[in-house]
Amino acid sequence: MEEKDILVELVNDKVVRVQRITKNQNGQKVNTPALILTFAKTTYPEHIKVGLLRVATRPYFPNPMLCYGCFSYGHTRLRCPYERRCFNCSDEYHGEECNKAPSCLSCKGDHRTTNRQCPVYKKEIEVVKIKVRDNLTFPEVNQQASGSYAQAAAQQNAIEQKLKKLETAMIKNDKEIARLLEESKRKDEKIAQMMAFIKQTKQQASQPKQNHTSETIVSQEKSRDQQRPVPTTTGPFTRSRNNSPAAQESKRGRPVKYNYNKPVTSPDLSPPPKKTAITHNPTEMDFSSEESEIPETCPSQGIR
């Protein structure tokens, strides 16, 4: 159907404009089943009746208004008050062909101004959505969005600075960790060398030490055997084997007679008494004490 015929059918719904969306196909404009309806009221209905059909509607968000003369937003090429610029490098217009690197006039990025991944283009799309959804004008939307975007930009800058600081700290920590690991590896190697040297030293020192110890033990046992006296017992039923009367009689060639009824006595092992020499000097003898000790006899008693 033609757009004017559709507009006549939708006049009762306060539709003032009907515009069909088209697309380029092989250099020709081809109609699509999508239509843009403009209502003469502040809100739009969720459904409309087209003949016997009940069709759902959704808000239409137009593309940001970009001038293809100066490549700035807010107006079209027909109303552009500025000089024309190159679509590729954003410099002064120097022809349709440009061999320079692409440069964006809005964000100074390495892409064309018409690129839809440009952050300024995305921002303009959000402005258009707020205008349509909240039914505001462009000055009101720009005033409302400027603060929020400024805050978002400030927060983004703060986050980027923090990320840079964290990356710098992480790189520094990685270098320090690598240095510590290398130092720890060197210390482990030194410890392994020291342990091997200590083990080898112990093995070398243990063999002569064991021989010396065994020789010392053998020599000590020999000296103890030589210094060990002949055991003699003082019990009632044992005598020394060499000093017993039976041994002496056997040495003399006499028959040994045992008296089993005689008790065995232990020899007297006490040392003999010491003998002292007493010398008398007749000239120095004192008889006064002997005279005083002689008792007087009775005259009546006889002396034998």
XYZ file of C-alpha atoms in Angstrom, residues 9-130:
122
model
C -6.892 4.753 7.310
C -5.088 5.829 10.512
C -6.371 9.378 10.847
C -8.792 8.368 13.596
C -5.791 7.225 15.717
C -4.275 10.749 15.414
C -1.518 9.629 13.033
C -0.132 12.659 11.208
C 2.696 11.054 9.241
C 3.522 7.672 7.756
C 7.028 6.855 6.542
C 8.195 3.476 5.213
C 11.694 2.257 5.979
C 13.649 1.298 2.889
C 17.003 -0.347 2.220
C 19.467 -0.282 -0.644
C 19.742 -3.510 -2.582
C 21.829 -3.693 -5.772
C 21.750 0.096 -5.994
C 17.994 0.318 -5.744
C 15.669 1.232 -2.876
C 13.583 -1.682 -1.654
C 10.621 -1.287 0.683
C 10.579 -3.105 4.033
C 7.485 -4.070 6.067
C 8.432 -1.534 8.790
C 6.580 1.785 8.962
C 7.308 4.865 11.075
C 4.152 6.493 12.443
C 4.082 9.961 13.978
C 1.268 10.611 16.490
C -0.177 13.997 17.356
C 0.015 13.344 21.101
C 2.593 12.989 23.865
C 2.296 9.220 24.199
C 1.994 6.452 21.674
C -0.360 3.450 21.882
C 0.990 -0.053 22.408
C -1.331 -1.446 19.683
C -3.098 -0.064 16.599
C -5.832 -1.510 14.388
C -5.048 -1.805 10.703
C -8.145 -3.165 8.980
C -8.878 -6.426 10.774
C -5.335 -6.690 12.259
C -4.160 -5.635 15.700
C -0.499 -4.653 15.338
C 1.907 -4.050 18.257
C 4.039 -0.927 18.249
C 7.436 -0.033 19.730
C 9.240 3.295 20.048
C 11.389 4.368 17.139
C 14.857 5.652 17.983
C 16.297 7.552 15.031
C 19.992 7.652 14.314
C 21.927 10.620 15.683
C 21.803 13.694 13.448
C 25.235 13.802 11.830
C 26.285 16.376 9.278
C 28.091 14.880 6.267
C 29.599 18.250 5.451
C 31.547 19.138 8.611
C 30.941 15.765 10.349
C 29.599 17.241 13.548
C 26.367 16.311 15.383
C 23.166 18.342 15.720
C 22.369 19.410 12.174
C 22.309 18.168 8.607
C 24.393 19.017 5.562
C 21.724 21.304 4.132
C 21.894 23.548 7.206
C 25.639 23.276 7.895
C 27.246 26.666 8.658
C 30.821 25.284 8.680
C 33.369 24.422 6.023
C 33.404 21.037 4.433
C 35.788 18.381 5.782
C 37.232 15.093 4.585
C 35.190 12.045 5.587
C 38.350 9.978 6.173
C 41.001 12.107 7.923
C 38.658 14.920 9.145
C 40.964 17.590 7.673
C 39.953 20.217 5.148
C 38.237 18.781 2.126
C 40.799 17.705 -0.518
C 38.752 15.405 -2.733
C 36.813 12.190 -2.631
C 39.935 10.030 -2.391
C 42.086 10.219 0.740
C 45.251 8.164 1.326
C 45.832 9.371 4.868
C 45.177 7.332 8.004
C 41.582 7.553 9.252
C 40.941 9.976 12.103
C 37.734 10.762 13.980
C 36.805 14.412 14.444
C 34.736 13.711 17.579
C 36.968 11.428 19.705
C 40.318 11.760 17.823
C 40.394 7.983 17.423
C 41.949 5.999 14.570
C 38.630 5.497 12.754
C 36.250 7.527 10.670
C 33.668 9.823 12.234
C 30.842 7.727 10.763
C 32.017 4.591 12.582
C 29.244 3.259 14.838
C 31.784 1.993 17.416
C 32.835 5.569 18.165
C 32.141 6.441 21.842
C 30.678 9.827 20.848
C 28.285 8.114 18.425
C 27.171 5.745 21.210
C 26.639 8.697 23.514
C 24.424 10.424 20.914
C 22.346 7.246 20.596
C 21.723 7.273 24.348
C 20.666 10.926 24.138
C 18.154 10.090 21.413
C 16.723 7.197 23.473
C 16.263 9.439 26.527
